[in-house]
Coordinates of C-alpha atoms in Angstrom, one line a residue:
X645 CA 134.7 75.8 92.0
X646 CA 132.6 77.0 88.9
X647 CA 129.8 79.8 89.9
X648 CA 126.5 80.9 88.0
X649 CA 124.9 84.5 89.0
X650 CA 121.6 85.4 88.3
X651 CA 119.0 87.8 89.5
X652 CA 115.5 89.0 88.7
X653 CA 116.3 92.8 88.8
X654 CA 118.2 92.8 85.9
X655 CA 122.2 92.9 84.6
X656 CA 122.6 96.5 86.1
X657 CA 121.0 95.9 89.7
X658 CA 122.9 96.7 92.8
X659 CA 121.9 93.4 94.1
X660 CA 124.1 91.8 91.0
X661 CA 127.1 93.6 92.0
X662 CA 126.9 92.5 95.7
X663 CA 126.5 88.8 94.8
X664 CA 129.5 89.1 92.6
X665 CA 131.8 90.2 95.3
X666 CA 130.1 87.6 97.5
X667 CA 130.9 84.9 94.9
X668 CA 134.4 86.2 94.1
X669 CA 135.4 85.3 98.0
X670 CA 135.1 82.1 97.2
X671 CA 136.4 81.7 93.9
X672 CA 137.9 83.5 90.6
X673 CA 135.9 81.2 88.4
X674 CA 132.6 83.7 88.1
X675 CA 130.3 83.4 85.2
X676 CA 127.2 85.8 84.9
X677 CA 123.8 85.5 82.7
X678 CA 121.0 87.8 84.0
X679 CA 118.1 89.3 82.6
X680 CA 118.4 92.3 80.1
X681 CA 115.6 93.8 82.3
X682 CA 113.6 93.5 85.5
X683 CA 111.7 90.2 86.0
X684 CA 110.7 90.9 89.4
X685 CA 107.5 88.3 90.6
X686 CA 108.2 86.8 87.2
X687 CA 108.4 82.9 89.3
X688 CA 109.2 80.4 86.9
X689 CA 108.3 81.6 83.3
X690 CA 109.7 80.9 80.6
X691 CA 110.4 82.5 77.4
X692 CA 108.2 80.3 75.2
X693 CA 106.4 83.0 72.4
X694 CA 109.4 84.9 71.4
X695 CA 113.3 84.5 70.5
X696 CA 115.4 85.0 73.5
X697 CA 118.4 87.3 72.1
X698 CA 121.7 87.1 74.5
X699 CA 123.7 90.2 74.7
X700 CA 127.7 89.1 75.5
X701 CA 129.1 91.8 77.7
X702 CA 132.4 90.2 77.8
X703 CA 133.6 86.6 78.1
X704 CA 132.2 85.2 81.0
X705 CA 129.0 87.8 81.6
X706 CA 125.7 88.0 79.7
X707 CA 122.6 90.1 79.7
X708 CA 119.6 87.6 78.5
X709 CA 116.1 89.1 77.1
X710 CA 114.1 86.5 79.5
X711 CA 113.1 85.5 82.6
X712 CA 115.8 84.0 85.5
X713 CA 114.4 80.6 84.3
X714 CA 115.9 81.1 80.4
X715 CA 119.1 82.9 82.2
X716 CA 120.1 79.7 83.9
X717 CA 119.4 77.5 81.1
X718 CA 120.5 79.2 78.3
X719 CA 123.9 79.7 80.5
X720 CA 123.8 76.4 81.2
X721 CA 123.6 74.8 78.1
X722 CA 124.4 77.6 75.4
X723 CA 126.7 80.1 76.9
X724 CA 129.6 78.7 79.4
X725 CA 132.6 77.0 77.5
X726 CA 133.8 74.1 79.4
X727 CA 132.0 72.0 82.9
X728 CA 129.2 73.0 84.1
X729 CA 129.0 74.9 86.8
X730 CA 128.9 73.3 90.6
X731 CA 127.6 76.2 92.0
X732 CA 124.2 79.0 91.3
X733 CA 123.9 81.8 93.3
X734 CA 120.5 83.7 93.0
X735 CA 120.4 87.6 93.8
X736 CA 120.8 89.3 95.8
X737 CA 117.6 90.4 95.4
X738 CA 116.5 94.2 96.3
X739 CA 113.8 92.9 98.7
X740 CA 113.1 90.0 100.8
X741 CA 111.7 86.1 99.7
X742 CA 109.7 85.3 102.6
X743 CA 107.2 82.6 103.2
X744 CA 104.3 82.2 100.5
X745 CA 106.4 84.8 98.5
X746 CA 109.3 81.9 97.2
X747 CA 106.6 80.8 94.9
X748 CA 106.3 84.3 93.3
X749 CA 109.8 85.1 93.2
X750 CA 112.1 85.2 90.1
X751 CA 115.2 85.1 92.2
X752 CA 114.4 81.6 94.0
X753 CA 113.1 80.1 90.5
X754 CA 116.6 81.1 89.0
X755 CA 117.7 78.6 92.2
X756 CA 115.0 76.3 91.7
X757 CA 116.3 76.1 87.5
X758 CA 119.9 75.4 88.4
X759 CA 118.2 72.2 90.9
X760 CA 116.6 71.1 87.9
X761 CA 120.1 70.8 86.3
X762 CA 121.5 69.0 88.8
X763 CA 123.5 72.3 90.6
X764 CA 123.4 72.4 93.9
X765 CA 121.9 76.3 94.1
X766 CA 121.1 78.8 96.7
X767 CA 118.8 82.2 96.4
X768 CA 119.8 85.2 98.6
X769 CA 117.6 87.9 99.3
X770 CA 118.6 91.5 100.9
X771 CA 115.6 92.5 103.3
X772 CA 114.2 96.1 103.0
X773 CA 111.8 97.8 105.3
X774 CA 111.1 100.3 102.7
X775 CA 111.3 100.0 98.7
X776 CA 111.2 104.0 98.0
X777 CA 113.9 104.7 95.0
X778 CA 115.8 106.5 97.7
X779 CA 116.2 103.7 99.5
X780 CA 119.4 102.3 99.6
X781 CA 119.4 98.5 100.4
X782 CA 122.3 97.2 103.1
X783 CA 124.2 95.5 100.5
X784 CA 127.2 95.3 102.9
X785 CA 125.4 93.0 105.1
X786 CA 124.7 90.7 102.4
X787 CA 128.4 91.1 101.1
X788 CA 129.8 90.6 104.0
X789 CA 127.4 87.2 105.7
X790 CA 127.2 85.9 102.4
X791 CA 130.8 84.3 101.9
X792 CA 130.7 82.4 104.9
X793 CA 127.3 81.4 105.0
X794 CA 127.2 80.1 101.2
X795 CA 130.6 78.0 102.2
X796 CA 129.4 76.4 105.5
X797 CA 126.2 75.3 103.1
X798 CA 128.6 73.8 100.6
X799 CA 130.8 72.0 103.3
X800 CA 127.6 70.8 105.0
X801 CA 125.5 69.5 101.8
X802 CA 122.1 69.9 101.5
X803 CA 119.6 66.8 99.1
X804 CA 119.4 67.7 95.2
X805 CA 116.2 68.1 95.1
X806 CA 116.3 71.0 97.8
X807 CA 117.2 75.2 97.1
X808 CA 118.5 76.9 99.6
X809 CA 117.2 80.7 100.8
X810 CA 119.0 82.8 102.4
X811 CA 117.3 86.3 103.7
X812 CA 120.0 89.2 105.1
X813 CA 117.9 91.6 107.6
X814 CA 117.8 95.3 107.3
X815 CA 120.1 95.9 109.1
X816 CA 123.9 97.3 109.3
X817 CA 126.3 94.4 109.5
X818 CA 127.6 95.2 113.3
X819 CA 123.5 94.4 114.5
X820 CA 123.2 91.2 112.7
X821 CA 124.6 88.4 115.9
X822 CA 123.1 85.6 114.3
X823 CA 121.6 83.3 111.6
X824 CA 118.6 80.8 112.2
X825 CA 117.9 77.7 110.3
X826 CA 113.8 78.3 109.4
X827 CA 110.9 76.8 107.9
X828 CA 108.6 79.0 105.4
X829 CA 106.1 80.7 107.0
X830 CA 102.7 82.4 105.9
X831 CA 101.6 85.7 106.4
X832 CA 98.1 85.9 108.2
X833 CA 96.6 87.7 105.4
X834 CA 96.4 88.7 101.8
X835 CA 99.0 92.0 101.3
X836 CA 98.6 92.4 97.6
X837 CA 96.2 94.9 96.6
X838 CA 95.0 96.3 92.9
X839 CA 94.5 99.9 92.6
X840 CA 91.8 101.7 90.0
X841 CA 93.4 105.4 88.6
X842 CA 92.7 107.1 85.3
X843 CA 95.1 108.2 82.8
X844 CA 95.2 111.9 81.6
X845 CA 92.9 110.6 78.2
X846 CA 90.2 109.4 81.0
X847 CA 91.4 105.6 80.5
X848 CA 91.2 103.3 83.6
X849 CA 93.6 101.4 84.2
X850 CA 94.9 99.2 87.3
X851 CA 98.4 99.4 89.1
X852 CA 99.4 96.7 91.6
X853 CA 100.9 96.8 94.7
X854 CA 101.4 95.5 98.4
X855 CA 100.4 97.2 101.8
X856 CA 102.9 96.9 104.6
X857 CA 101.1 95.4 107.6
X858 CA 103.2 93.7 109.8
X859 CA 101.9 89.8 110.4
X860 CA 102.7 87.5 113.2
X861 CA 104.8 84.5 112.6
X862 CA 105.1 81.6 114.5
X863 CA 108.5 80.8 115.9
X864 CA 111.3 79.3 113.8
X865 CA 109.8 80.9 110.5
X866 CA 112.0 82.9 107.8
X867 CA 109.5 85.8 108.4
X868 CA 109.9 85.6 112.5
X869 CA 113.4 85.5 111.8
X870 CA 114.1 88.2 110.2
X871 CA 111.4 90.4 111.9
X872 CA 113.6 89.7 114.9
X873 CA 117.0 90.5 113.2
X874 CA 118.6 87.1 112.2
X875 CA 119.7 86.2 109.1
X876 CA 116.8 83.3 107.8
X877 CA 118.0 80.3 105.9
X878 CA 115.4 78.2 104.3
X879 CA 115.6 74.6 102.7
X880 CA 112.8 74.6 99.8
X881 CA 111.4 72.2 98.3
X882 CA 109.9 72.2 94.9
X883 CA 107.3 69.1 95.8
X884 CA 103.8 70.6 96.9
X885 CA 101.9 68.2 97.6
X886 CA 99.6 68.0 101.0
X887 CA 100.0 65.2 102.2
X888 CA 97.6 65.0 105.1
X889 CA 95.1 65.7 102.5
X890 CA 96.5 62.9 99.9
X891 CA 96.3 60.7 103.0
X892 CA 92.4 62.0 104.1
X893 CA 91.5 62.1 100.5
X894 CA 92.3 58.1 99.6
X895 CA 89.7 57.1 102.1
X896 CA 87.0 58.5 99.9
X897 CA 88.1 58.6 96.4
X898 CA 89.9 56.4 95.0
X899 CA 89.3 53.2 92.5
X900 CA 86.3 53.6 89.7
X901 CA 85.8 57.6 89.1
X902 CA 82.5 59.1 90.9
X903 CA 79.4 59.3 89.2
X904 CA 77.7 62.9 89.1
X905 CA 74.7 62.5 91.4
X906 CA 71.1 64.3 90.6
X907 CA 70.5 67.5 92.8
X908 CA 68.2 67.6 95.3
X909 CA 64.8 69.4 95.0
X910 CA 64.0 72.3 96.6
X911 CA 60.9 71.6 97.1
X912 CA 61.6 67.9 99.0
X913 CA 63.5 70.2 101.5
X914 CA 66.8 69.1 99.9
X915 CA 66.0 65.4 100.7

């Protein structure tokens, strides 16, 4: 078996390293294209108003000025002599992907690229309760539930048009007892924040960041899931559509496009 790694947090992360021993227990045939430099929150972009300059490190590893989105495709179809590969592995991220965060996150678009070239393609998140540079993340819980959670996926299956996301708690390997199978959930309110300081020349400018309140998930979410200690695995799907609202919506438009209608007057008490 033929494996891609990729991360948002760049070709010297932690996270990078941990994947790599996770891949390497299931094969010798490791390839690795990640970002030159962190892409964290960077989603899906791509490298479109610049050159995207490749820096070999040795045969089969590469550091990629771009987002996780060039990574996989420049490795894809530029970089790796021979097949392509049947497997990308996403990660492990310093952090967790959880619920309305996938659509931000660099780590599950590098997943969501490999889909898009028909490799199956899993992104794998180590949680953090605090993201302090002191902080050390459990990478041994990710290293050591990774193997056998990433081959049970491949002897199971999973569609092609579907990523899978795996979240590792924070929490030493001997308190993790179990892995759930979980939907996305949604946190009950906004956590991002923007912050107003001045520089030392009396300049404003804006930092942005995220507040740590806790929300309460429903049962069988990724975010319930880990709150509670289990390792979360996701199936994602890159269709958003609604569809209660397509259904709702063809009832009343539909057919010849809607004509602007004249506003009501004030003064007719909006008759």
């Amino acid at each position: 078996m033929r494996i891609l790694l990729t991360n948002d947090d760049g070709i010297n992360a932690p996270g990078l390293k941990a994947l790599e021993t996770i891949a390497r227990a299931l094969t010798d045939d490791v390839w690795i294209c990640a970002p030159e430099y962190e892409q964290s929150g960077a989603s899906r972009a791509l490298t479109l108003s610049d050159p995207i300059r490749v820096r070999k490190l040795d045969d089969r590893r590469f550091a990629v000025e771009g987002t996780p989105t060039d990574c996989v495709m420049m490795a894809v179809q530029q970089l790796i002599d021979g097949p392509a590969p049947d497997l990308v592995l996403s990660g492990v991220n310093r952090g967790q992907n959880l619920a309305e965060d996938v659509t931000l996150s660099g780590t599950v678009a590098g997943a969501i690229e490999g889909m898009a070239h028909g490799i199956r393609s899993i992104a794998l998140s180590q949680t953090m309760t605090f993201f302090h540079d002191e902080v050390v993340a459990h990478w041994e819980t990710a290293e050591h539930f990774g193997p056998g959670i990433v081959q049970r996926l491949l002897e199971v299956g999973w569609p092609g048009d579907v990523v899978m996301n795996v979240n590792f708690p924070a929490l030493p390997i001997e308190e993790v007892t179990a892995v759930e199978v979980t939907r996305q959930g949604f946190r009950d309110g906004l956590l991002r924040n923007m912050e107003k300081r001045t520089d030392l020349r009396g300049r404003d400018y804006y930092w942005m960041g995220f507040s740590a309140k806790a929300s309460q998930p429903a049962e069988g979410t990724d975010l319930r899931a880990i709150y509670e200690g289990r390792i979360s695995v996701t199936p994602l799907h890159i269709d958003l559509t609604h569809h209660e609202s397509v259904h709702k919506l063809k009832s009343v438009l539909g057919g010849a496009p809607p004509k602007l209608k004249a506003p009501s007057d004030p003064s007719r008490g909006g008759e």
